[in-house]
Structures are given as structure tokens and as C-alpha cells.
């Protein structure tokens, strides 16, 4: 009798756990395709299925939201086998999580929005949180956009040092010479 009750509890727990994720709204998310103006209410969760991810490649899942809506986003990566926590960091109004696909292709990201701060009225807690979400591939720990920005910066600095700075130095030398002539 006790064994039957124990097995019933295990089956009940498994059913409740799977129903919790099945009842949650699910959306598809593809690498390099940003979903803008997504909406979650306070303490509400959504499940994103991550498609077209390659094995042994590092990815970054990033959520950005307006700073005028004080919120915290909890990101939890789920797959079929491994539930190890990936590295996570928080930057102002951006949540980031980096991960590598090791085994299976069935990856999900559970996103939960939690309002923070003290509202002027409790009704403002009912207002939704608007956010954008994207999965980007990382190249040596940086997204392609960060690499492009770095290359543009290096180009601008090189251009400044090669073309503009010599002209400024020549102009300053001529001004110094003309000031010295005036003082004589």
C-alpha cells in the first residue's frame, strides 16, 4: 500500500511538472532574429523554443527592456538531459546568458518578468513589461555586431592618426612659428 502511494506521488509530480510547461505560452526563437515588443506581465513566464542552433557553438541569449520599467528578467535554459546553469550577467537594462549546445538540439529558454522597485500605485504592477529578445552566435566571446563596432573604431582611429593628426601638427607648428615672429 505504501509503495502504491509513493509511486502515485511520483507520477502526480511528473504530471504536474510537465503540465506546468505545457500550459505556458510557447514561441519560436531563431538565431540572429530579434523579437521586438514582446510583452509579459508581472511574474508571468513564457517559453521560447530555440531553433537552428549548432552543436559546440557558443550563443548568447539577450533580453533588453526600457529602463523606465524597473524589472528583472529570470532566464532559465532547459533541455532534455542537462540542466546545468550557464553563465549569466546583468547590465543595466539588459539580461544576458551565454551557453554552448553540447548534446541535444531541443533547447528552451524560460523567461519570467518580475517587476522591481516601489510603484506609486499598485495598479502600475498590472502594466505589462515590454522587451526585446535575441539569440546571437558568439565569435571568440563577442557577437558579430561587437566585432564590427571594434573594426569601425580601429579604422576611425587609424584614419585620424594618418590623415588628420599630421595636418593638425603642421598647423600648430605654423602657429608657433608665427607667434615667435610676432614676439621678435
CSV table of N, CA and C in Angstrom, one decimal:
chain,number,residue,atom,x,y,z
A,1,UNK,N,0.8,-1.2,0.0
A,1,UNK,CA,0.0,0.0,0.0
A,1,UNK,C,0.9,1.3,0.0
A,2,UNK,N,1.9,1.3,0.8
A,2,UNK,CA,2.8,2.5,0.9
A,2,UNK,C,3.5,2.6,-0.4
A,3,UNK,N,3.9,1.5,-1.1
A,3,UNK,CA,4.6,1.6,-2.4
A,3,UNK,C,3.7,2.2,-3.4
A,4,UNK,N,2.4,1.9,-3.4
A,4,UNK,CA,1.4,2.4,-4.3
A,4,UNK,C,1.3,3.9,-4.1
A,5,UNK,N,1.2,4.3,-2.9
A,5,UNK,CA,1.1,5.8,-2.6
A,5,UNK,C,2.3,6.5,-3.1
A,6,UNK,N,3.5,5.9,-2.8
A,6,UNK,CA,4.7,6.6,-3.2
A,6,UNK,C,4.8,6.7,-4.7
A,7,UNK,N,4.4,5.6,-5.5
A,7,UNK,CA,4.5,5.7,-6.9
A,7,UNK,C,3.5,6.7,-7.5
A,8,UNK,N,2.3,6.7,-6.8
A,8,UNK,CA,1.3,7.7,-7.2
A,8,UNK,C,1.8,9.1,-7.0
A,9,UNK,N,2.5,9.4,-5.9
A,9,UNK,CA,3.1,10.7,-5.7
A,9,UNK,C,4.1,11.1,-6.8
A,10,UNK,N,4.9,10.2,-7.2
A,10,UNK,CA,5.9,10.4,-8.2
A,10,UNK,C,5.2,10.7,-9.5
A,11,UNK,N,4.2,9.9,-9.9
A,11,UNK,CA,3.5,10.1,-11.2
A,11,UNK,C,2.8,11.5,-11.1
A,12,UNK,N,2.2,11.8,-10.0
A,12,UNK,CA,1.5,13.1,-9.9
A,12,UNK,C,2.5,14.2,-10.0
A,13,UNK,N,3.7,14.1,-9.4
A,13,UNK,CA,4.7,15.2,-9.5
A,13,UNK,C,5.1,15.3,-11.0
A,14,UNK,N,5.4,14.3,-11.7
A,14,UNK,CA,5.8,14.3,-13.1
A,14,UNK,C,4.7,14.9,-13.9
A,15,UNK,N,3.5,14.6,-13.7
A,15,UNK,CA,2.4,15.2,-14.5
A,15,UNK,C,2.2,16.7,-14.2
A,16,UNK,N,2.3,17.1,-13.0
A,16,UNK,CA,2.2,18.5,-12.6
A,16,UNK,C,3.4,19.3,-13.3
A,17,UNK,N,4.6,18.7,-13.2
A,17,UNK,CA,5.8,19.4,-13.8
A,17,UNK,C,5.6,19.6,-15.3
A,18,UNK,N,5.2,18.5,-16.0
A,18,UNK,CA,5.1,18.6,-17.4
A,18,UNK,C,3.9,19.5,-17.8
A,19,UNK,N,2.8,19.5,-17.1
A,19,UNK,CA,1.7,20.3,-17.4
A,19,UNK,C,2.0,21.8,-17.2
A,20,UNK,N,2.9,22.1,-16.2
A,20,UNK,CA,3.3,23.5,-16.0
A,20,UNK,C,3.9,24.1,-17.2
A,21,UNK,N,4.8,23.3,-17.9
A,21,UNK,CA,5.5,23.8,-19.1
A,21,UNK,C,4.6,23.7,-20.3
A,22,UNK,N,3.6,22.8,-20.3
A,22,UNK,CA,2.7,22.7,-21.5
A,22,UNK,C,1.7,23.8,-21.4
A,23,UNK,N,1.3,24.3,-20.2
A,23,UNK,CA,0.3,25.3,-20.1
A,23,UNK,C,0.9,26.7,-20.4
A,24,UNK,N,2.2,26.8,-20.3
A,24,UNK,CA,2.9,28.0,-20.6
A,24,UNK,C,2.9,28.4,-22.1
A,25,UNK,N,2.8,29.6,-22.4
A,25,UNK,CA,2.8,30.0,-23.8
A,25,UNK,C,4.2,29.8,-24.4
A,26,UNK,N,4.2,29.2,-25.6
A,26,UNK,CA,5.5,28.9,-26.2
A,26,UNK,C,5.6,29.6,-27.5
A,27,UNK,N,6.8,30.2,-27.8
A,27,UNK,CA,7.1,30.9,-29.0
A,27,UNK,C,8.4,30.3,-29.6
A,28,UNK,N,8.7,30.6,-30.9
A,28,UNK,CA,9.9,30.1,-31.5
A,28,UNK,C,10.9,31.3,-31.6
A,29,UNK,N,12.2,31.0,-31.4
A,29,UNK,CA,13.2,32.0,-31.5
A,29,UNK,C,14.4,31.4,-32.3
A,30,UNK,N,14.8,32.1,-33.3
A,30,UNK,CA,15.8,31.7,-34.2
A,30,UNK,C,17.0,32.6,-34.0
A,31,UNK,N,18.3,32.1,-34.2
A,31,UNK,CA,19.5,32.9,-34.1
A,31,UNK,C,19.5,34.1,-35.0
A,32,UNK,N,20.0,35.2,-34.5
A,32,UNK,CA,20.1,36.5,-35.2
A,32,UNK,C,18.8,37.1,-35.7
A,33,UNK,N,17.7,36.6,-35.2
A,33,UNK,CA,16.4,37.3,-35.5
A,33,UNK,C,15.8,37.8,-34.2
A,34,UNK,N,15.8,39.1,-34.0
A,34,UNK,CA,15.3,39.7,-32.8
A,34,UNK,C,13.7,39.7,-32.8
A,35,UNK,N,13.2,39.4,-31.7
A,35,UNK,CA,11.7,39.5,-31.5
A,35,UNK,C,11.5,40.8,-30.7
A,36,UNK,N,10.9,41.8,-31.2
A,36,UNK,CA,10.7,43.1,-30.6
A,36,UNK,C,9.3,43.2,-30.0
A,37,UNK,N,9.2,44.1,-29.0
A,37,UNK,CA,7.9,44.4,-28.4
A,37,UNK,C,7.2,43.2,-27.9
A,38,UNK,N,7.9,42.3,-27.3
A,38,UNK,CA,7.3,41.1,-26.6
A,38,UNK,C,6.7,41.7,-25.2
A,39,UNK,N,5.7,41.1,-24.7
A,39,UNK,CA,5.0,41.6,-23.6
A,39,UNK,C,4.8,40.5,-22.5
A,40,UNK,N,5.2,40.8,-21.3
A,40,UNK,CA,5.0,39.9,-20.2
A,40,UNK,C,4.4,40.7,-19.0
A,41,UNK,N,3.5,40.2,-18.3
A,41,UNK,CA,3.0,40.8,-17.1
A,41,UNK,C,3.8,40.4,-15.9
A,42,UNK,N,3.6,41.0,-14.7
A,42,UNK,CA,4.4,40.7,-13.5
A,42,UNK,C,4.3,39.3,-13.2
A,43,UNK,N,5.5,38.6,-13.0
A,43,UNK,CA,5.6,37.2,-12.6
A,43,UNK,C,5.0,36.2,-13.6
A,44,UNK,N,4.9,36.7,-14.8
A,44,UNK,CA,4.4,35.8,-15.9
A,44,UNK,C,5.6,35.2,-16.6
A,45,UNK,N,5.5,34.0,-17.1
A,45,UNK,CA,6.5,33.3,-17.8
A,45,UNK,C,6.1,33.0,-19.2
A,46,UNK,N,7.1,32.8,-20.1
A,46,UNK,CA,6.9,32.4,-21.4
A,46,UNK,C,8.1,31.4,-21.8
A,47,UNK,N,7.8,30.5,-22.6
A,47,UNK,CA,8.8,29.5,-23.0
A,47,UNK,C,9.2,29.7,-24.5
A,48,UNK,N,10.4,30.0,-24.8
A,48,UNK,CA,10.9,30.1,-26.1
A,48,UNK,C,11.6,28.9,-26.6
A,49,UNK,N,11.2,28.3,-27.7
A,49,UNK,CA,12.0,27.2,-28.3
A,49,UNK,C,13.0,27.7,-29.2
A,50,UNK,N,14.3,27.4,-28.9
A,50,UNK,CA,15.4,27.9,-29.7
A,50,UNK,C,15.7,26.9,-30.8
A,51,UNK,N,15.5,27.5,-32.0
A,51,UNK,CA,15.7,26.7,-33.3
A,51,UNK,C,17.0,26.9,-34.0
A,52,UNK,N,17.4,26.0,-34.8
A,52,UNK,CA,18.6,26.1,-35.7
A,52,UNK,C,19.9,26.4,-34.9
A,53,UNK,N,20.0,25.9,-33.8
A,53,UNK,CA,21.3,26.0,-33.0
A,53,UNK,C,22.3,24.9,-33.4
A,54,UNK,N,23.5,25.3,-33.6
A,54,UNK,CA,24.5,24.3,-34.0
A,54,UNK,C,25.3,23.8,-32.7
A,55,UNK,N,25.7,22.5,-32.8
A,55,UNK,CA,26.4,21.9,-31.7
A,55,UNK,C,27.8,22.6,-31.6
A,56,UNK,N,28.3,22.6,-30.3
A,56,UNK,CA,29.7,23.1,-30.0
A,56,UNK,C,29.9,24.6,-30.4
A,57,UNK,N,28.8,25.3,-30.5
A,57,UNK,CA,28.9,26.7,-30.8
A,57,UNK,C,28.4,27.5,-29.6
A,58,UNK,N,29.0,28.6,-29.2
A,58,UNK,CA,28.6,29.4,-28.1
A,58,UNK,C,27.6,30.5,-28.6
A,59,UNK,N,26.5,30.6,-27.8
A,59,UNK,CA,25.5,31.5,-28.1
A,59,UNK,C,25.2,32.4,-26.9
A,60,UNK,N,24.6,33.6,-27.2
A,60,UNK,CA,24.2,34.5,-26.1
A,60,UNK,C,22.7,34.8,-26.3
A,61,UNK,N,21.9,34.6,-25.3
A,61,UNK,CA,20.5,35.0,-25.3
A,61,UNK,C,20.5,36.3,-24.5
A,62,UNK,N,19.9,37.3,-25.2
A,62,UNK,CA,19.9,38.7,-24.6
A,62,UNK,C,18.5,39.2,-24.6
A,63,UNK,N,18.1,39.8,-23.4
A,63,UNK,CA,16.8,40.5,-23.3
A,63,UNK,C,17.1,41.9,-23.0
A,64,UNK,N,16.5,42.9,-23.7
A,64,UNK,CA,16.7,44.3,-23.4
A,64,UNK,C,15.3,44.9,-23.2
A,65,UNK,N,15.2,45.9,-22.3
A,65,UNK,CA,13.9,46.5,-22.0
A,65,UNK,C,14.1,47.9,-21.6
A,66,UNK,N,13.1,48.7,-21.6
A,66,UNK,CA,13.2,50.1,-21.3
A,66,UNK,C,13.6,50.3,-19.8
A,67,UNK,N,14.5,51.2,-19.5
A,67,UNK,CA,14.9,51.5,-18.1
A,67,UNK,C,13.8,52.2,-17.3
A,68,UNK,N,12.8,52.7,-18.0
A,68,UNK,CA,11.7,53.3,-17.3
A,68,UNK,C,10.7,52.3,-16.7
A,69,UNK,N,10.9,51.0,-17.0
A,69,UNK,CA,10.1,50.0,-16.4
A,69,UNK,C,11.0,49.1,-15.5
A,70,UNK,N,11.2,49.4,-14.2
A,70,UNK,CA,12.1,48.7,-13.4
A,70,UNK,C,11.6,47.2,-13.3
A,71,UNK,N,12.4,46.3,-13.9
A,71,UNK,CA,12.0,44.9,-13.9
A,71,UNK,C,13.3,44.1,-13.8
A,72,UNK,N,13.1,42.8,-13.5
A,72,UNK,CA,14.2,41.8,-13.6
A,72,UNK,C,13.6,40.7,-14.4
A,73,UNK,N,14.4,40.2,-15.2
A,73,UNK,CA,14.1,39.0,-16.0
A,73,UNK,C,14.9,37.8,-15.6
A,74,UNK,N,14.2,36.7,-15.3
A,74,UNK,CA,14.8,35.5,-14.9
A,74,UNK,C,14.8,34.6,-16.2
A,75,UNK,N,16.0,34.2,-16.5
A,75,UNK,CA,16.2,33.3,-17.7
A,75,UNK,C,16.7,32.0,-17.3
A,76,UNK,N,15.9,31.0,-17.7
A,76,UNK,CA,16.3,29.6,-17.4
A,76,UNK,C,16.4,28.8,-18.6
A,77,UNK,N,17.5,28.2,-18.9
A,77,UNK,CA,17.7,27.3,-20.1
A,77,UNK,C,17.3,25.9,-19.7
A,78,UNK,N,16.5,25.3,-20.6
A,78,UNK,CA,16.0,23.9,-20.4
A,78,UNK,C,16.3,23.1,-21.6
A,79,UNK,N,16.8,21.9,-21.4
A,79,UNK,CA,16.9,20.9,-22.5
A,79,UNK,C,16.4,19.6,-22.0
A,80,UNK,N,16.6,18.6,-22.8
A,80,UNK,CA,16.1,17.2,-22.5
A,80,UNK,C,16.9,16.5,-21.4
A,81,UNK,N,18.2,16.8,-21.3
A,81,UNK,CA,19.1,16.0,-20.5
A,81,UNK,C,19.7,16.7,-19.4
A,82,UNK,N,20.4,17.8,-19.7
A,82,UNK,CA,21.3,18.5,-18.8
A,82,UNK,C,20.6,19.8,-18.3
A,83,UNK,N,20.7,20.0,-17.0
A,83,UNK,CA,20.1,21.3,-16.5
A,83,UNK,C,21.1,22.1,-15.8
A,84,UNK,N,22.3,22.1,-16.3
A,84,UNK,CA,23.4,22.9,-15.6
A,84,UNK,C,23.2,24.3,-15.9
A,85,UNK,N,23.4,25.2,-14.9
A,85,UNK,CA,23.2,26.6,-15.1
A,85,UNK,C,24.3,27.2,-16.0
A,86,UNK,N,24.0,27.9,-17.0
A,86,UNK,CA,25.0,28.6,-17.8
A,86,UNK,C,25.5,29.9,-17.1
A,87,UNK,N,26.5,30.5,-17.7
A,87,UNK,CA,26.9,31.8,-17.1
A,87,UNK,C,26.0,32.9,-17.4
A,88,UNK,N,25.7,33.8,-16.5
A,88,UNK,CA,24.7,34.8,-16.6
A,88,UNK,C,25.3,36.1,-16.1
A,89,UNK,N,25.0,37.3,-16.7
A,89,UNK,CA,25.4,38.5,-16.2
A,89,UNK,C,24.3,39.6,-16.5
A,90,UNK,N,24.3,40.6,-15.6
A,90,UNK,CA,23.3,41.6,-15.7
A,90,UNK,C,23.9,43.0,-16.0
A,91,UNK,N,23.5,43.7,-17.0
A,91,UNK,CA,24.0,45.0,-17.4
A,91,UNK,C,22.8,46.0,-17.4
A,92,UNK,N,22.8,46.9,-16.6
A,92,UNK,CA,21.7,48.0,-16.5
A,92,UNK,C,20.4,47.4,-16.9
A,93,UNK,N,19.9,47.7,-18.1
A,93,UNK,CA,18.6,47.2,-18.5
A,93,UNK,C,18.7,46.1,-19.5
A,94,UNK,N,19.7,45.2,-19.4
A,94,UNK,CA,19.9,44.1,-20.3
A,94,UNK,C,20.2,42.9,-19.5
A,95,UNK,N,19.5,41.8,-19.8
A,95,UNK,CA,19.8,40.5,-19.2
A,95,UNK,C,20.5,39.6,-20.3
A,96,UNK,N,21.6,39.0,-19.9
A,96,UNK,CA,22.4,38.2,-20.9
A,96,UNK,C,22.7,36.8,-20.3
A,97,UNK,N,22.7,35.8,-21.1
A,97,UNK,CA,23.0,34.5,-20.7
A,97,UNK,C,23.8,33.8,-21.8
A,98,UNK,N,24.9,33.3,-21.5
A,98,UNK,CA,25.7,32.6,-22.6
A,98,UNK,C,25.7,31.1,-22.4
A,99,UNK,N,25.7,30.4,-23.5
A,99,UNK,CA,25.6,28.9,-23.4
A,99,UNK,C,26.1,28.3,-24.6
A,100,UNK,N,26.5,27.0,-24.5
A,100,UNK,CA,27.0,26.2,-25.6
A,100,UNK,C,26.1,25.0,-25.7
A,101,UNK,N,25.8,24.6,-27.0
A,101,UNK,CA,25.0,23.4,-27.2
A,101,UNK,C,25.9,22.2,-27.2
A,102,UNK,N,25.8,21.3,-26.3
A,102,UNK,CA,26.7,20.2,-26.2
A,102,UNK,C,26.0,18.9,-26.7
A,103,UNK,N,24.8,18.7,-26.3
A,103,UNK,CA,24.2,17.4,-26.6
A,103,UNK,C,23.0,17.5,-27.6
A,104,UNK,N,21.9,17.8,-27.1
A,104,UNK,CA,20.7,17.8,-27.9
A,104,UNK,C,20.4,19.1,-28.5
A,105,UNK,N,19.4,19.0,-29.4
A,105,UNK,CA,19.0,20.2,-30.1
A,105,UNK,C,17.8,20.8,-29.5
A,106,UNK,N,17.1,20.1,-28.6
A,106,UNK,CA,15.9,20.6,-28.0
A,106,UNK,C,16.2,21.5,-26.9
A,107,UNK,N,16.4,22.8,-27.2
A,107,UNK,CA,16.7,23.8,-26.1
A,107,UNK,C,15.5,24.7,-26.0
A,108,UNK,N,15.2,25.1,-24.8
A,108,UNK,CA,14.1,26.0,-24.5
A,108,UNK,C,14.7,27.1,-23.5
A,109,UNK,N,14.2,28.3,-23.6
A,109,UNK,CA,14.5,29.4,-22.7
A,109,UNK,C,13.2,29.8,-22.0
A,110,UNK,N,13.2,29.6,-20.7
A,110,UNK,CA,12.0,30.1,-19.9
A,110,UNK,C,12.3,31.5,-19.4
A,111,UNK,N,11.5,32.5,-19.8
A,111,UNK,CA,11.7,33.9,-19.4
A,111,UNK,C,10.6,34.3,-18.5
A,112,UNK,N,10.9,34.8,-17.3
A,112,UNK,CA,10.0,35.3,-16.4
A,112,UNK,C,10.3,36.8,-16.0
A,113,UNK,N,9.2,37.6,-16.1
A,113,UNK,CA,9.4,39.0,-15.8
A,113,UNK,C,8.9,39.3,-14.4
A,114,UNK,N,9.7,40.0,-13.6
A,114,UNK,CA,9.4,40.3,-12.2
A,114,UNK,C,9.6,41.8,-12.1
A,115,UNK,N,8.5,42.5,-11.7
A,115,UNK,CA,8.6,44.0,-11.5
A,115,UNK,C,9.4,44.3,-10.2
A,116,UNK,N,10.3,45.2,-10.3
A,116,UNK,CA,11.0,45.6,-9.1
A,116,UNK,C,10.8,47.1,-8.8
A,117,UNK,N,11.2,47.5,-7.7
A,117,UNK,CA,11.0,48.9,-7.3
A,117,UNK,C,9.7,49.1,-6.5
A,118,UNK,N,9.4,50.3,-6.1
A,118,UNK,CA,8.2,50.6,-5.4
A,118,UNK,C,7.3,51.5,-6.2
A,119,UNK,N,6.2,50.9,-6.7
A,119,UNK,CA,5.3,51.7,-7.6
A,119,UNK,C,4.5,52.8,-6.8
A,120,UNK,N,4.1,53.8,-7.5
A,120,UNK,CA,3.3,54.9,-6.8
A,120,UNK,C,1.9,54.3,-6.5
A,121,UNK,N,1.4,53.5,-7.4
A,121,UNK,CA,0.1,52.8,-7.1
A,121,UNK,C,0.3,51.3,-7.5
A,122,UNK,N,-0.5,50.5,-6.8
A,122,UNK,CA,-0.5,49.1,-7.1
A,122,UNK,C,-1.0,48.7,-8.4
A,123,UNK,N,-1.8,49.6,-9.0
A,123,UNK,CA,-2.3,49.4,-10.4
A,123,UNK,C,-1.2,49.3,-11.4
A,124,UNK,N,-0.1,50.0,-11.2
A,124,UNK,CA,1.0,50.0,-12.1
A,124,UNK,C,1.7,48.7,-12.2
A,125,UNK,N,1.5,47.8,-11.2
A,125,UNK,CA,2.1,46.5,-11.3
A,125,UNK,C,1.4,45.7,-12.3
A,126,UNK,N,0.2,46.0,-12.7
A,126,UNK,CA,-0.6,45.3,-13.7
A,126,UNK,C,-0.2,45.7,-15.1
A,127,UNK,N,0.6,46.8,-15.3
A,127,UNK,CA,1.1,47.2,-16.6
A,127,UNK,C,2.1,46.1,-17.1
A,128,UNK,N,2.0,45.8,-18.4
A,128,UNK,CA,3.0,44.8,-18.9
A,128,UNK,C,4.4,45.4,-19.0
A,129,UNK,N,5.4,44.5,-19.1
A,129,UNK,CA,6.7,44.8,-19.3
A,129,UNK,C,7.0,44.5,-20.8
A,130,UNK,N,7.5,45.5,-21.6
A,130,UNK,CA,7.8,45.3,-23.0
A,130,UNK,C,9.3,45.1,-23.1
A,131,UNK,N,9.7,44.1,-23.9
A,131,UNK,CA,11.1,43.8,-24.0
A,131,UNK,C,11.4,43.2,-25.4
A,132,UNK,N,12.6,43.1,-25.7
A,132,UNK,CA,13.1,42.5,-27.0
A,132,UNK,C,14.0,41.4,-26.6
A,133,UNK,N,14.0,40.3,-27.4
A,133,UNK,CA,14.8,39.1,-27.1
A,133,UNK,C,15.5,38.7,-28.4
A,134,UNK,N,16.8,38.2,-28.3
A,134,UNK,CA,17.5,37.8,-29.4
A,134,UNK,C,18.5,36.7,-29.0
A,135,UNK,N,18.8,35.7,-29.8
A,135,UNK,CA,19.9,34.8,-29.6
A,135,UNK,C,20.9,35.1,-30.7
A,136,UNK,N,22.1,35.3,-30.3
A,136,UNK,CA,23.2,35.6,-31.2
A,136,UNK,C,24.4,34.7,-31.0
A,137,UNK,N,25.0,34.3,-32.1
A,137,UNK,CA,26.2,33.4,-32.0
A,137,UNK,C,27.4,34.3,-31.6
A,138,UNK,N,28.3,33.7,-30.8
A,138,UNK,CA,29.4,34.4,-30.3
A,138,UNK,C,30.7,33.9,-31.0
A,139,UNK,N,31.5,34.9,-31.4
A,139,UNK,CA,32.8,34.6,-32.1
A,139,UNK,C,33.9,35.1,-31.1
A,140,UNK,N,34.6,34.1,-30.6
A,140,UNK,CA,35.7,34.4,-29.6
A,140,UNK,C,35.1,35.3,-28.5
A,141,UNK,N,33.9,34.9,-28.0
A,141,UNK,CA,33.3,35.6,-26.9
A,141,UNK,C,32.5,36.9,-27.2
A,142,UNK,N,32.5,37.3,-28.4
A,142,UNK,CA,31.8,38.6,-28.8
A,142,UNK,C,30.8,38.3,-29.9
A,143,UNK,N,29.8,39.1,-30.0
A,143,UNK,CA,28.8,39.0,-31.1
A,143,UNK,C,29.4,39.6,-32.3
A,144,UNK,N,28.8,39.3,-33.5
A,144,UNK,CA,29.3,39.9,-34.7
A,144,UNK,C,29.2,41.4,-34.7
A,145,UNK,N,28.1,41.9,-34.1
A,145,UNK,CA,28.0,43.4,-34.0
A,145,UNK,C,29.1,44.0,-33.2
A,146,UNK,N,29.5,43.4,-32.2
A,146,UNK,CA,30.6,43.9,-31.4
A,146,UNK,C,31.9,43.9,-32.2
A,147,UNK,N,32.2,42.9,-33.0
A,147,UNK,CA,33.4,42.8,-33.8
A,147,UNK,C,33.3,43.9,-34.9
A,148,UNK,N,32.1,44.2,-35.5
A,148,UNK,CA,32.0,45.2,-36.5
A,148,UNK,C,32.3,46.6,-35.9
A,149,UNK,N,31.7,46.8,-34.7
A,149,UNK,CA,32.0,48.1,-34.0
A,149,UNK,C,33.5,48.3,-33.7
A,150,UNK,N,34.1,47.2,-33.2
A,150,UNK,CA,35.6,47.3,-33.0
A,150,UNK,C,36.4,47.6,-34.2
A,151,UNK,N,36.0,47.0,-35.4
A,151,UNK,CA,36.7,47.3,-36.6
A,151,UNK,C,36.5,48.7,-37.1
A,152,UNK,N,35.3,49.2,-36.9
A,152,UNK,CA,35.0,50.6,-37.3
A,152,UNK,C,35.8,51.6,-36.4
A,153,UNK,N,35.9,51.3,-35.2
A,153,UNK,CA,36.6,52.1,-34.2
A,153,UNK,C,38.1,52.1,-34.6
A,154,UNK,N,38.7,51.0,-34.9
A,154,UNK,CA,40.1,50.9,-35.3
A,154,UNK,C,40.3,51.6,-36.6
A,155,UNK,N,39.4,51.5,-37.5
A,155,UNK,CA,39.5,52.2,-38.8
A,155,UNK,C,39.5,53.7,-38.5
A,156,UNK,N,38.6,54.2,-37.7
A,156,UNK,CA,38.5,55.6,-37.4
A,156,UNK,C,39.7,56.2,-36.7
A,157,UNK,N,40.2,55.4,-35.8
A,157,UNK,CA,41.4,55.9,-35.1
A,157,UNK,C,42.6,55.9,-36.0
A,158,UNK,N,42.7,54.9,-36.9
A,158,UNK,CA,43.8,54.8,-37.9
A,158,UNK,C,43.7,56.0,-38.8
A,159,UNK,N,42.5,56.3,-39.3
A,159,UNK,CA,42.3,57.4,-40.3
A,159,UNK,C,42.7,58.7,-39.6
A,160,UNK,N,42.3,58.9,-38.3
A,160,UNK,CA,42.6,60.1,-37.6
A,160,UNK,C,44.1,60.2,-37.5
A,161,UNK,N,44.8,59.2,-37.1
A,161,UNK,CA,46.3,59.3,-36.9
A,161,UNK,C,47.0,59.5,-38.2
A,162,UNK,N,46.5,58.9,-39.3
A,162,UNK,CA,47.2,59.0,-40.6
A,162,UNK,C,47.0,60.3,-41.3
A,163,UNK,N,45.7,60.8,-41.3
A,163,UNK,CA,45.4,61.9,-42.2
A,163,UNK,C,45.2,63.2,-41.4
A,164,UNK,N,44.4,63.2,-40.3
A,164,UNK,CA,44.0,64.4,-39.7
A,164,UNK,C,45.1,64.9,-38.7
A,165,UNK,N,45.7,64.0,-37.9
A,165,UNK,CA,46.7,64.4,-37.0
A,165,UNK,C,47.9,65.1,-37.6
A,166,UNK,N,48.5,64.6,-38.7
A,166,UNK,CA,49.6,65.4,-39.3
A,166,UNK,C,49.2,66.8,-39.7
A,167,UNK,N,48.0,67.0,-40.2
A,167,UNK,CA,47.6,68.3,-40.6
A,167,UNK,C,47.5,69.2,-39.4
A,168,UNK,N,47.0,68.7,-38.3
A,168,UNK,CA,46.8,69.5,-37.0
A,168,UNK,C,48.2,69.8,-36.5
A,169,UNK,N,49.1,68.9,-36.5
A,169,UNK,CA,50.5,69.2,-36.1
A,169,UNK,C,51.2,70.2,-36.9
A,170,UNK,N,51.0,70.1,-38.3
A,170,UNK,CA,51.6,71.1,-39.2
A,170,UNK,C,51.0,72.5,-38.9
A,171,UNK,N,49.7,72.6,-38.7
A,171,UNK,CA,49.0,73.9,-38.4
A,171,UNK,C,49.5,74.4,-37.1
A,172,UNK,N,49.7,73.6,-36.1
A,172,UNK,CA,50.2,74.1,-34.8
A,172,UNK,C,51.6,74.6,-34.9
A,173,UNK,N,52.4,73.9,-35.6
A,173,UNK,CA,53.8,74.3,-35.8
A,173,UNK,C,53.9,75.7,-36.5
A,174,UNK,N,53.0,75.9,-37.5
A,174,UNK,CA,53.0,77.2,-38.2
A,174,UNK,C,52.5,78.3,-37.3
A,175,UNK,N,51.6,78.0,-36.5
A,175,UNK,CA,51.1,79.0,-35.5
A,175,UNK,C,52.2,79.3,-34.5
A,176,UNK,N,52.9,78.4,-34.0
A,176,UNK,CA,54.0,78.6,-33.1
A,176,UNK,C,55.1,79.5,-33.8
A,177,UNK,N,55.4,79.2,-35.0
A,177,UNK,CA,56.4,80.0,-35.7
A,177,UNK,C,55.9,81.4,-35.9
A,178,UNK,N,54.7,81.6,-36.3
A,178,UNK,CA,54.1,82.9,-36.5
A,178,UNK,C,54.1,83.7,-35.2
A,179,UNK,N,53.8,83.0,-34.1
A,179,UNK,CA,53.8,83.7,-32.8
A,179,UNK,C,55.2,84.1,-32.4
A,180,UNK,N,56.2,83.3,-32.7
A,180,UNK,CA,57.6,83.6,-32.4
A,180,UNK,C,58.0,84.8,-33.2
A,181,UNK,N,57.6,84.9,-34.4
A,181,UNK,CA,58.0,86.0,-35.3
A,181,UNK,C,57.4,87.3,-34.8
A,182,UNK,N,56.1,87.2,-34.3
A,182,UNK,CA,55.5,88.4,-33.7
A,182,UNK,C,56.2,88.9,-32.5
A,183,UNK,N,56.7,88.0,-31.7
A,183,UNK,CA,57.3,88.4,-30.4
A,183,UNK,C,58.7,89.0,-30.6
A,184,UNK,N,59.3,88.9,-31.8
A,184,UNK,CA,60.7,89.4,-32.0
A,184,UNK,C,60.6,90.8,-32.3
